[in-house]
Amino acid sequence: MDIFLQAAVEEALSGQREGGIPIGSVLVHDGKIIGRGHNRRVQKNSTILHAEMDALENAGRLSPTIYQECTLFTTLSPCPMCSGAALLYKIPRIVIGENKTFMGAEELLKAHGVKLNVMNDESCIKMMSNFIRANPDLWNEDIGEAE
Amino acid sequence: MDIFLQAAVEEALSGQREGGIPIGSVLVHDGKIIGRGHNRRVQKNSTILHAEMDALENAGRLSPTIYQECTLFTTLSPCPMCSGAALLYKIPRIVIGENKTFMGAEELLKAHGVKLNVMNDESCIKMMSNFIRANPDLWNEDIGEAE
């Protein structure tokens, strides 16, 4: 597995060990991780700290030009909020661990010229499908789905 | 002015008094404000706490069905990130103070059936245009625009 996607998986597993939703993300610039994050819904009772948002927040305030040279790695297809954040900051490329358990706003991203690499990595699929099966209510809350 | 839009303006002015970017938002459910927020880029060095995101975060974890009965009020047309958050949680209506100084992702929202009420309120326009004129770099950072 790509080392940066692996780092996103490690973030997801770190979140899972905290009792949270196992989704992780890293923001990479010039071959270096400049922001790491994972979903914090449970840990911080946060409704906006999806993994990608957490990684962007942890990267700190950056010059607008830096984002335009970044790649965002995420274990799961990015939801409309996280996709919108990528569009706001004009992040040109997103590497996605998998989109089998959840299909995010990939069409929107592609329509704006964002390059997507969907890996459909088996370990990412298994991590997420196991979580969703065991925690359907928490998962539905995270994606705003009424049961 | 609508009392809820006025509450969003008060949030914006509160942010301005803190030295921040004057954009405010409130989330309203069943005639009551359940979340208030304002842009926290300066105050918290946050890249994701736009006003609408701050209001959503401060509302806390809600049942998915609650969001679907909410109206989001914001002093400024919502950017792609904040629009994406509204889409994630299926918020059906957004009242927008103005879209003259900045046009957010209104077409995306409308394409997904979100009802928008754009007030183009003079006080909102003046507040934002004064801020942008005095702080062009900070403003460009907030909307991810390279100079």
PDB file of C-alpha atoms in Angstrom:
ATOM      1  CA  MET A   1       0.000   0.000   0.000  1.00  0.00           C
ATOM      2  CA  ASP A   2       1.085   3.574  -0.679  1.00  0.00           C
ATOM      3  CA  ILE A   3       2.869   4.892   2.422  1.00  0.00           C
ATOM      4  CA  PHE A   4       0.567   7.895   2.693  1.00  0.00           C
ATOM      5  CA  LEU A   5      -2.583   5.797   2.412  1.00  0.00           C
ATOM      6  CA  GLN A   6      -1.013   3.556   5.042  1.00  0.00           C
ATOM      7  CA  ALA A   7      -0.596   6.619   7.269  1.00  0.00           C
ATOM      8  CA  ALA A   8      -4.305   7.401   6.764  1.00  0.00           C
ATOM      9  CA  VAL A   9      -5.152   3.814   7.741  1.00  0.00           C
ATOM     10  CA  GLU A  10      -3.024   4.197  10.870  1.00  0.00           C
ATOM     11  CA  GLU A  11      -5.025   7.314  11.729  1.00  0.00           C
ATOM     12  CA  ALA A  12      -8.253   5.360  11.231  1.00  0.00           C
ATOM     13  CA  LEU A  13      -7.029   2.573  13.512  1.00  0.00           C
ATOM     14  CA  SER A  14      -5.953   5.139  16.077  1.00  0.00           C
ATOM     15  CA  GLY A  15      -9.483   6.549  16.035  1.00  0.00           C
ATOM     16  CA  GLN A  16     -10.927   3.072  16.411  1.00  0.00           C
ATOM     17  CA  ARG A  17      -8.750   2.411  19.463  1.00  0.00           C
ATOM     18  CA  GLU A  18     -10.202   5.590  20.985  1.00  0.00           C
ATOM     19  CA  GLY A  19     -13.704   4.173  20.470  1.00  0.00           C
ATOM     20  CA  GLY A  20     -14.329   6.302  17.405  1.00  0.00           C
ATOM     21  CA  ILE A  21     -15.296   5.831  13.785  1.00  0.00           C
ATOM     22  CA  PRO A  22     -12.354   4.303  11.859  1.00  0.00           C
ATOM     23  CA  ILE A  23     -11.760   6.816   9.112  1.00  0.00           C
ATOM     24  CA  GLY A  24      -8.373   8.478   8.704  1.00  0.00           C
ATOM     25  CA  SER A  25      -6.774  11.076   6.478  1.00  0.00           C
ATOM     26  CA  VAL A  26      -3.459  12.781   5.819  1.00  0.00           C
ATOM     27  CA  LEU A  27      -2.638  15.909   3.844  1.00  0.00           C
ATOM     28  CA  VAL A  28       0.591  15.623   1.865  1.00  0.00           C
ATOM     29  CA  HIS A  29       2.697  18.424   0.406  1.00  0.00           C
ATOM     30  CA  ASP A  30       5.968  18.004  -1.407  1.00  0.00           C
ATOM     31  CA  GLY A  31       6.340  14.380  -0.283  1.00  0.00           C
ATOM     32  CA  LYS A  32       5.692  15.145   3.383  1.00  0.00           C
ATOM     33  CA  ILE A  33       2.671  14.711   5.635  1.00  0.00           C
ATOM     34  CA  ILE A  34       1.681  18.200   6.815  1.00  0.00           C
ATOM     35  CA  GLY A  35      -1.614  17.275   8.498  1.00  0.00           C
ATOM     36  CA  ARG A  36      -2.996  14.090  10.033  1.00  0.00           C
ATOM     37  CA  GLY A  37      -6.486  13.416  11.276  1.00  0.00           C
ATOM     38  CA  HIS A  38      -9.251  10.981  12.024  1.00  0.00           C
ATOM     39  CA  ASN A  39     -12.955  11.122  12.620  1.00  0.00           C
ATOM     40  CA  ARG A  40     -13.687  12.635  16.056  1.00  0.00           C
ATOM     41  CA  ARG A  41     -17.482  12.340  16.264  1.00  0.00           C
ATOM     42  CA  VAL A  42     -17.353  10.125  19.328  1.00  0.00           C
ATOM     43  CA  GLN A  43     -14.161  11.415  20.934  1.00  0.00           C
ATOM     44  CA  LYS A  44     -15.045  15.144  20.756  1.00  0.00           C
ATOM     45  CA  ASN A  45     -18.780  14.895  20.139  1.00  0.00           C
ATOM     46  CA  SER A  46     -17.930  16.686  16.920  1.00  0.00           C
ATOM     47  CA  THR A  47     -20.287  16.939  13.985  1.00  0.00           C
ATOM     48  CA  ILE A  48     -17.722  18.477  11.635  1.00  0.00           C
ATOM     49  CA  LEU A  49     -14.494  16.631  12.445  1.00  0.00           C
ATOM     50  CA  HIS A  50     -14.650  13.995   9.775  1.00  0.00           C
ATOM     51  CA  ALA A  51     -11.175  12.602   9.119  1.00  0.00           C
ATOM     52  CA  GLU A  52     -10.405  14.915   6.210  1.00  0.00           C
ATOM     53  CA  MET A  53     -11.595  17.980   8.140  1.00  0.00           C
ATOM     54  CA  ASP A  54      -9.466  16.958  11.114  1.00  0.00           C
ATOM     55  CA  ALA A  55      -6.417  16.587   8.875  1.00  0.00           C
ATOM     56  CA  LEU A  56      -7.041  20.017   7.313  1.00  0.00           C
ATOM     57  CA  GLU A  57      -7.512  21.578  10.745  1.00  0.00           C
ATOM     58  CA  ASN A  58      -4.378  19.948  12.105  1.00  0.00           C
ATOM     59  CA  ALA A  59      -2.352  21.164   9.122  1.00  0.00           C
ATOM     60  CA  GLY A  60      -2.943  24.681  10.405  1.00  0.00           C
ATOM     61  CA  ARG A  61      -3.273  27.887   8.437  1.00  0.00           C
ATOM     62  CA  LEU A  62      -1.508  27.571   5.100  1.00  0.00           C
ATOM     63  CA  SER A  63      -0.961  29.871   2.183  1.00  0.00           C
ATOM     64  CA  PRO A  64      -3.675  29.295  -0.447  1.00  0.00           C
ATOM     65  CA  THR A  65      -0.970  28.280  -2.929  1.00  0.00           C
ATOM     66  CA  ILE A  66       0.204  25.400  -0.703  1.00  0.00           C
ATOM     67  CA  TYR A  67      -3.165  23.636  -0.799  1.00  0.00           C
ATOM     68  CA  GLN A  68      -3.035  23.805  -4.565  1.00  0.00           C
ATOM     69  CA  GLU A  69       0.075  21.612  -4.464  1.00  0.00           C
ATOM     70  CA  CYS A  70      -1.295  19.075  -1.958  1.00  0.00           C
ATOM     71  CA  THR A  71      -2.736  15.592  -2.181  1.00  0.00           C
ATOM     72  CA  LEU A  72      -5.347  14.531   0.353  1.00  0.00           C
ATOM     73  CA  PHE A  73      -5.337  10.853   1.333  1.00  0.00           C
ATOM     74  CA  THR A  74      -8.412   9.395   2.969  1.00  0.00           C
ATOM     75  CA  THR A  75      -9.446   5.850   3.834  1.00  0.00           C
ATOM     76  CA  LEU A  76     -13.041   6.439   2.658  1.00  0.00           C
ATOM     77  CA  SER A  77     -14.698   8.279  -0.217  1.00  0.00           C
ATOM     78  CA  PRO A  78     -15.156  11.879   0.971  1.00  0.00           C
ATOM     79  CA  CYS A  79     -18.658  13.049   1.913  1.00  0.00           C
ATOM     80  CA  PRO A  80     -20.092  16.319   0.533  1.00  0.00           C
ATOM     81  CA  MET A  81     -18.679  18.352   3.459  1.00  0.00           C
ATOM     82  CA  CYS A  82     -15.140  17.036   3.077  1.00  0.00           C
ATOM     83  CA  SER A  83     -15.357  17.236  -0.704  1.00  0.00           C
ATOM     84  CA  GLY A  84     -16.516  20.834  -0.375  1.00  0.00           C
ATOM     85  CA  ALA A  85     -13.538  21.594   1.864  1.00  0.00           C
ATOM     86  CA  ALA A  86     -11.224  20.161  -0.806  1.00  0.00           C
ATOM     87  CA  LEU A  87     -12.940  22.379  -3.396  1.00  0.00           C
ATOM     88  CA  LEU A  88     -12.712  25.454  -1.161  1.00  0.00           C
ATOM     89  CA  TYR A  89      -8.961  25.021  -0.872  1.00  0.00           C
ATOM     90  CA  LYS A  90      -8.540  23.844  -4.456  1.00  0.00           C
ATOM     91  CA  ILE A  91      -6.756  20.623  -3.497  1.00  0.00           C
ATOM     92  CA  PRO A  92      -6.034  19.094  -6.905  1.00  0.00           C
ATOM     93  CA  ARG A  93      -5.821  15.380  -6.042  1.00  0.00           C
ATOM     94  CA  ILE A  94      -7.417  12.964  -3.594  1.00  0.00           C
ATOM     95  CA  VAL A  95      -6.360   9.351  -3.016  1.00  0.00           C
ATOM     96  CA  ILE A  96      -9.310   7.338  -1.692  1.00  0.00           C
ATOM     97  CA  GLY A  97      -8.873   4.052   0.162  1.00  0.00           C
ATOM     98  CA  GLU A  98     -12.254   2.744  -0.916  1.00  0.00           C
ATOM     99  CA  ASN A  99     -15.702   3.775  -2.107  1.00  0.00           C
ATOM    100  CA  LYS A 100     -17.467   0.426  -1.785  1.00  0.00           C
ATOM    101  CA  THR A 101     -18.986   0.937   1.671  1.00  0.00           C
ATOM    102  CA  PHE A 102     -19.808   4.622   1.050  1.00  0.00           C
ATOM    103  CA  MET A 103     -19.827   6.678  -2.121  1.00  0.00           C
ATOM    104  CA  GLY A 104     -19.051  10.304  -1.377  1.00  0.00           C
ATOM    105  CA  ALA A 105     -19.291  13.353  -3.623  1.00  0.00           C
ATOM    106  CA  GLU A 106     -16.846  11.994  -6.179  1.00  0.00           C
ATOM    107  CA  GLU A 107     -18.865  13.203  -9.152  1.00  0.00           C
ATOM    108  CA  LEU A 108     -18.815  16.744  -7.767  1.00  0.00           C
ATOM    109  CA  LEU A 109     -15.061  16.582  -7.271  1.00  0.00           C
ATOM    110  CA  LYS A 110     -14.459  15.230 -10.768  1.00  0.00           C
ATOM    111  CA  ALA A 111     -16.740  17.912 -12.256  1.00  0.00           C
ATOM    112  CA  HIS A 112     -14.392  20.487 -10.696  1.00  0.00           C
ATOM    113  CA  GLY A 113     -11.296  18.821 -12.107  1.00  0.00           C
ATOM    114  CA  VAL A 114     -10.073  17.146  -8.935  1.00  0.00           C
ATOM    115  CA  LYS A 115      -8.057  14.059  -9.815  1.00  0.00           C
ATOM    116  CA  LEU A 116      -9.254  11.028  -7.841  1.00  0.00           C
ATOM    117  CA  ASN A 117      -7.380   7.777  -7.327  1.00  0.00           C
ATOM    118  CA  VAL A 118      -9.749   5.192  -5.879  1.00  0.00           C
ATOM    119  CA  MET A 119      -7.741   2.254  -4.572  1.00  0.00           C
ATOM    120  CA  ASN A 120     -10.567   0.027  -3.282  1.00  0.00           C
ATOM    121  CA  ASP A 121      -8.075  -1.442  -0.872  1.00  0.00           C
ATOM    122  CA  GLU A 122      -9.346  -4.639   0.765  1.00  0.00           C
ATOM    123  CA  SER A 123      -8.155  -3.700   4.249  1.00  0.00           C
ATOM    124  CA  CYS A 124      -9.965  -0.339   4.037  1.00  0.00           C
ATOM    125  CA  ILE A 125     -13.157  -2.039   2.836  1.00  0.00           C
ATOM    126  CA  LYS A 126     -12.994  -4.614   5.612  1.00  0.00           C
ATOM    127  CA  MET A 127     -12.273  -2.026   8.323  1.00  0.00           C
ATOM    128  CA  MET A 128     -15.270   0.052   7.307  1.00  0.00           C
ATOM    129  CA  SER A 129     -17.725  -2.755   6.578  1.00  0.00           C
ATOM    130  CA  ASN A 130     -16.983  -4.335   9.977  1.00  0.00           C
ATOM    131  CA  PHE A 131     -17.530  -1.004  11.680  1.00  0.00           C
ATOM    132  CA  ILE A 132     -20.796  -0.260   9.881  1.00  0.00           C
ATOM    133  CA  ARG A 133     -22.181  -3.727  10.639  1.00  0.00           C
ATOM    134  CA  ALA A 134     -21.397  -3.327  14.347  1.00  0.00           C
ATOM    135  CA  ASN A 135     -22.453   0.335  14.660  1.00  0.00           C
ATOM    136  CA  PRO A 136     -25.243   1.158  12.215  1.00  0.00           C
ATOM    137  CA  ASP A 137     -26.723   4.004  14.273  1.00  0.00           C
ATOM    138  CA  LEU A 138     -23.408   5.779  14.763  1.00  0.00           C
ATOM    139  CA  TRP A 139     -22.609   5.356  11.097  1.00  0.00           C
ATOM    140  CA  ASN A 140     -25.965   6.755  10.005  1.00  0.00           C
ATOM    141  CA  GLU A 141     -25.445   9.723  12.310  1.00  0.00           C
ATOM    142  CA  ASP A 142     -22.046  10.389  10.750  1.00  0.00           C
ATOM    143  CA  ILE A 143     -23.467  10.564   7.247  1.00  0.00           C
ATOM    144  CA  GLY A 144     -26.698  12.325   8.204  1.00  0.00           C
ATOM    145  CA  GLU A 145     -28.916   9.411   7.231  1.00  0.00           C
ATOM    146  CA  ALA A 146     -32.211   8.945   9.002  1.00  0.00           C
ATOM    147  CA  GLU A 147     -32.894   5.273   9.609  1.00  0.00           C
TER     148      GLU A 147
ATOM    149  CA  MET B   1     -34.497  42.202   9.548  1.00  0.00           C
ATOM    150  CA  ASP B   2     -35.543  38.638  10.376  1.00  0.00           C
ATOM    151  CA  ILE B   3     -34.680  37.949  14.023  1.00  0.00           C
ATOM    152  CA  PHE B   4     -32.605  34.890  13.137  1.00  0.00           C
ATOM    153  CA  LEU B   5     -30.612  36.718  10.483  1.00  0.00           C
ATOM    154  CA  GLN B   6     -30.122  39.441  13.082  1.00  0.00           C
ATOM    155  CA  ALA B   7     -28.746  36.810  15.459  1.00  0.00           C
ATOM    156  CA  ALA B   8     -26.315  35.726  12.732  1.00  0.00           C
ATOM    157  CA  VAL B   9     -25.240  39.373  12.287  1.00  0.00           C
ATOM    158  CA  GLU B  10     -24.686  39.633  16.047  1.00  0.00           C
ATOM    159  CA  GLU B  11     -22.450  36.555  15.827  1.00  0.00           C
ATOM    160  CA  ALA B  12     -20.522  38.210  12.975  1.00  0.00           C
ATOM    161  CA  LEU B  13     -20.070  41.400  15.001  1.00  0.00           C
ATOM    162  CA  SER B  14     -18.981  39.359  17.999  1.00  0.00           C
ATOM    163  CA  GLY B  15     -16.315  37.722  15.805  1.00  0.00           C
ATOM    164  CA  GLN B  16     -15.216  41.132  14.549  1.00  0.00           C
ATOM    165  CA  ARG B  17     -14.806  42.393  18.120  1.00  0.00           C
ATOM    166  CA  GLU B  18     -12.506  39.421  18.743  1.00  0.00           C
ATOM    167  CA  GLY B  19     -10.363  40.527  15.792  1.00  0.00           C
ATOM    168  CA  GLY B  20     -11.851  37.903  13.501  1.00  0.00           C
ATOM    169  CA  ILE B  21     -13.589  37.729  10.153  1.00  0.00           C
ATOM    170  CA  PRO B  22     -17.141  39.101  10.512  1.00  0.00           C
ATOM    171  CA  ILE B  23     -19.279  36.225   9.310  1.00  0.00           C
ATOM    172  CA  GLY B  24     -21.949  34.744  11.560  1.00  0.00           C
ATOM    173  CA  SER B  25     -24.459  31.923  11.443  1.00  0.00           C
ATOM    174  CA  VAL B  26     -27.240  30.346  13.465  1.00  0.00           C
ATOM    175  CA  LEU B  27     -28.975  26.986  13.090  1.00  0.00           C
ATOM    176  CA  VAL B  28     -32.711  27.155  13.790  1.00  0.00           C
ATOM    177  CA  HIS B  29     -35.057  24.293  14.590  1.00  0.00           C
ATOM    178  CA  ASP B  30     -38.723  24.611  15.418  1.00  0.00           C
ATOM    179  CA  GLY B  31     -38.482  28.371  15.913  1.00  0.00           C
ATOM    180  CA  LYS B  32     -35.479  28.185  18.248  1.00  0.00           C
ATOM    181  CA  ILE B  33     -31.756  28.773  17.772  1.00  0.00           C
ATOM    182  CA  ILE B  34     -30.015  25.479  18.512  1.00  0.00           C
ATOM    183  CA  GLY B  35     -26.515  26.442  17.355  1.00  0.00           C
ATOM    184  CA  ARG B  36     -24.656  29.751  17.041  1.00  0.00           C
ATOM    185  CA  GLY B  37     -21.298  30.395  15.481  1.00  0.00           C
ATOM    186  CA  HIS B  38     -18.916  32.740  13.786  1.00  0.00           C
ATOM    187  CA  ASN B  39     -15.767  32.454  11.729  1.00  0.00           C
ATOM    188  CA  ARG B  40     -12.824  31.477  13.973  1.00  0.00           C
ATOM    189  CA  ARG B  41      -9.900  31.556  11.527  1.00  0.00           C
ATOM    190  CA  VAL B  42      -8.067  34.241  13.468  1.00  0.00           C
ATOM    191  CA  GLN B  43      -9.258  33.415  16.977  1.00  0.00           C
ATOM    192  CA  LYS B  44      -8.484  29.679  16.841  1.00  0.00           C
ATOM    193  CA  ASN B  45      -6.169  29.588  13.846  1.00  0.00           C
ATOM    194  CA  SER B  46      -8.858  27.369  12.373  1.00  0.00           C
ATOM    195  CA  THR B  47      -9.077  26.499   8.702  1.00  0.00           C
ATOM    196  CA  ILE B  48     -12.451  24.766   8.987  1.00  0.00           C
ATOM    197  CA  LEU B  49     -14.404  26.910  11.457  1.00  0.00           C
ATOM    198  CA  HIS B  50     -16.235  29.071   8.999  1.00  0.00           C
ATOM    199  CA  ALA B  51     -19.333  30.554  10.641  1.00  0.00           C
ATOM    200  CA  GLU B  52     -21.717  27.857   9.430  1.00  0.00           C
ATOM    201  CA  MET B  53     -19.348  25.077  10.501  1.00  0.00           C
ATOM    202  CA  ASP B  54     -18.975  26.686  13.925  1.00  0.00           C
ATOM    203  CA  ALA B  55     -22.765  26.883  14.297  1.00  0.00           C
ATOM    204  CA  LEU B  56     -23.129  23.225  13.300  1.00  0.00           C
ATOM    205  CA  GLU B  57     -20.379  22.202  15.714  1.00  0.00           C
ATOM    206  CA  ASN B  58     -21.875  24.224  18.559  1.00  0.00           C
ATOM    207  CA  ALA B  59     -25.300  22.675  17.951  1.00  0.00           C
ATOM    208  CA  GLY B  60     -23.779  19.373  19.043  1.00  0.00           C
ATOM    209  CA  ARG B  61     -24.675  15.887  17.904  1.00  0.00           C
ATOM    210  CA  LEU B  62     -28.245  15.774  16.639  1.00  0.00           C
ATOM    211  CA  SER B  63     -30.470  13.075  15.263  1.00  0.00           C
ATOM    212  CA  PRO B  64     -30.267  13.045  11.451  1.00  0.00           C
ATOM    213  CA  THR B  65     -33.997  13.819  11.302  1.00  0.00           C
ATOM    214  CA  ILE B  66     -33.545  17.078  13.248  1.00  0.00           C
ATOM    215  CA  TYR B  67     -31.222  18.587  10.623  1.00  0.00           C
ATOM    216  CA  GLN B  68     -33.840  17.829   8.013  1.00  0.00           C
ATOM    217  CA  GLU B  69     -36.207  20.212   9.822  1.00  0.00           C
ATOM    218  CA  CYS B  70     -33.670  23.018  10.306  1.00  0.00           C
ATOM    219  CA  THR B  71     -32.981  26.330   8.622  1.00  0.00           C
ATOM    220  CA  LEU B  72     -29.414  27.626   8.527  1.00  0.00           C
ATOM    221  CA  PHE B  73     -28.989  31.403   8.650  1.00  0.00           C
ATOM    222  CA  THR B  74     -25.710  32.916   7.539  1.00  0.00           C
ATOM    223  CA  THR B  75     -24.590  36.477   6.901  1.00  0.00           C
ATOM    224  CA  LEU B  76     -22.696  35.487   3.731  1.00  0.00           C
ATOM    225  CA  SER B  77     -23.282  33.113   0.821  1.00  0.00           C
ATOM    226  CA  PRO B  78     -21.916  29.714   1.953  1.00  0.00           C
ATOM    227  CA  CYS B  79     -18.631  28.493   0.464  1.00  0.00           C
ATOM    228  CA  PRO B  80     -18.292  24.968  -0.972  1.00  0.00           C
ATOM    229  CA  MET B  81     -17.239  23.517   2.416  1.00  0.00           C
ATOM    230  CA  CYS B  82     -20.194  24.972   4.314  1.00  0.00           C
ATOM    231  CA  SER B  83     -22.570  24.158   1.452  1.00  0.00           C
ATOM    232  CA  GLY B  84     -21.268  20.598   1.495  1.00  0.00           C
ATOM    233  CA  ALA B  85     -21.912  20.390   5.236  1.00  0.00           C
ATOM    234  CA  ALA B  86     -25.507  21.515   4.639  1.00  0.00           C
ATOM    235  CA  LEU B  87     -25.831  18.809   1.974  1.00  0.00           C
ATOM    236  CA  LEU B  88     -24.307  16.147   4.235  1.00  0.00           C
ATOM    237  CA  TYR B  89     -26.907  16.854   6.897  1.00  0.00           C
ATOM    238  CA  LYS B  90     -29.712  17.475   4.390  1.00  0.00           C
ATOM    239  CA  ILE B  91     -30.577  20.903   5.767  1.00  0.00           C
ATOM    240  CA  PRO B  92     -33.486  21.931   3.553  1.00  0.00           C
ATOM    241  CA  ARG B  93     -33.313  25.748   3.733  1.00  0.00           C
ATOM    242  CA  ILE B  94     -30.633  28.416   4.034  1.00  0.00           C
ATOM    243  CA  VAL B  95     -31.254  32.122   4.579  1.00  0.00           C
ATOM    244  CA  ILE B  96     -28.320  34.134   3.238  1.00  0.00           C
ATOM    245  CA  GLY B  97     -27.585  37.704   4.353  1.00  0.00           C
ATOM    246  CA  GLU B  98     -25.900  38.598   1.086  1.00  0.00           C
ATOM    247  CA  ASN B  99     -24.108  37.180  -1.931  1.00  0.00           C
ATOM    248  CA  LYS B 100     -22.801  40.441  -3.420  1.00  0.00           C
ATOM    249  CA  THR B 101     -19.322  40.387  -1.871  1.00  0.00           C
ATOM    250  CA  PHE B 102     -18.899  36.602  -2.288  1.00  0.00           C
ATOM    251  CA  MET B 103     -20.886  34.049  -4.265  1.00  0.00           C
ATOM    252  CA  GLY B 104     -20.743  30.655  -2.619  1.00  0.00           C
ATOM    253  CA  ALA B 105     -21.876  27.286  -3.918  1.00  0.00           C
ATOM    254  CA  GLU B 106     -25.488  28.366  -4.341  1.00  0.00           C
ATOM    255  CA  GLU B 107     -25.920  26.558  -7.661  1.00  0.00           C
ATOM    256  CA  LEU B 108     -24.799  23.287  -6.051  1.00  0.00           C
ATOM    257  CA  LEU B 109     -27.252  23.766  -3.189  1.00  0.00           C
ATOM    258  CA  LYS B 110     -30.122  24.582  -5.530  1.00  0.00           C
ATOM    259  CA  ALA B 111     -29.280  21.562  -7.706  1.00  0.00           C
ATOM    260  CA  HIS B 112     -29.804  19.420  -4.597  1.00  0.00           C
ATOM    261  CA  GLY B 113     -33.149  21.029  -3.803  1.00  0.00           C
ATOM    262  CA  VAL B 114     -32.005  23.266  -0.948  1.00  0.00           C
ATOM    263  CA  LYS B 115     -34.282  26.299  -0.716  1.00  0.00           C
ATOM    264  CA  LEU B 116     -32.263  29.525  -0.572  1.00  0.00           C
ATOM    265  CA  ASN B 117     -33.496  32.927   0.537  1.00  0.00           C
ATOM    266  CA  VAL B 118     -30.941  35.548  -0.430  1.00  0.00           C
ATOM    267  CA  MET B 119     -31.726  38.784   1.391  1.00  0.00           C
ATOM    268  CA  ASN B 120     -28.912  40.981   0.086  1.00  0.00           C
ATOM    269  CA  ASP B 121     -29.213  42.989   3.262  1.00  0.00           C
ATOM    270  CA  GLU B 122     -27.375  46.313   3.090  1.00  0.00           C
ATOM    271  CA  SER B 123     -25.851  46.009   6.556  1.00  0.00           C
ATOM    272  CA  CYS B 124     -24.453  42.565   5.710  1.00  0.00           C
ATOM    273  CA  ILE B 125     -23.013  43.832   2.432  1.00  0.00           C
ATOM    274  CA  LYS B 126     -21.436  46.837   4.139  1.00  0.00           C
ATOM    275  CA  MET B 127     -19.971  44.766   6.991  1.00  0.00           C
ATOM    276  CA  MET B 128     -18.323  42.356   4.576  1.00  0.00           C
ATOM    277  CA  SER B 129     -17.171  44.864   1.953  1.00  0.00           C
ATOM    278  CA  ASN B 130     -15.546  47.009   4.646  1.00  0.00           C
ATOM    279  CA  PHE B 131     -13.778  43.967   6.038  1.00  0.00           C
ATOM    280  CA  ILE B 132     -12.532  42.738   2.663  1.00  0.00           C
ATOM    281  CA  ARG B 133     -11.232  46.184   1.732  1.00  0.00           C
ATOM    282  CA  ALA B 134      -9.283  46.444   4.997  1.00  0.00           C
ATOM    283  CA  ASN B 135      -8.055  42.820   5.103  1.00  0.00           C
ATOM    284  CA  PRO B 136      -7.607  41.452   1.590  1.00  0.00           C
ATOM    285  CA  ASP B 137      -4.949  38.880   2.542  1.00  0.00           C
ATOM    286  CA  LEU B 138      -6.966  37.413   5.401  1.00  0.00           C
ATOM    287  CA  TRP B 139     -10.040  37.303   3.216  1.00  0.00           C
ATOM    288  CA  ASN B 140      -8.209  35.532   0.399  1.00  0.00           C
ATOM    289  CA  GLU B 141      -6.850  33.013   2.883  1.00  0.00           C
ATOM    290  CA  ASP B 142     -10.359  32.313   4.156  1.00  0.00           C
ATOM    291  CA  ILE B 143     -11.670  31.506   0.692  1.00  0.00           C
ATOM    292  CA  GLY B 144      -8.529  29.710  -0.490  1.00  0.00           C
ATOM    293  CA  GLU B 145      -7.720  32.284  -3.150  1.00  0.00           C
ATOM    294  CA  ALA B 146      -4.126  32.792  -4.188  1.00  0.00           C
ATOM    295  CA  GLU B 147      -3.419  36.472  -4.806  1.00  0.00           C
TER     296      GLU B 147
END
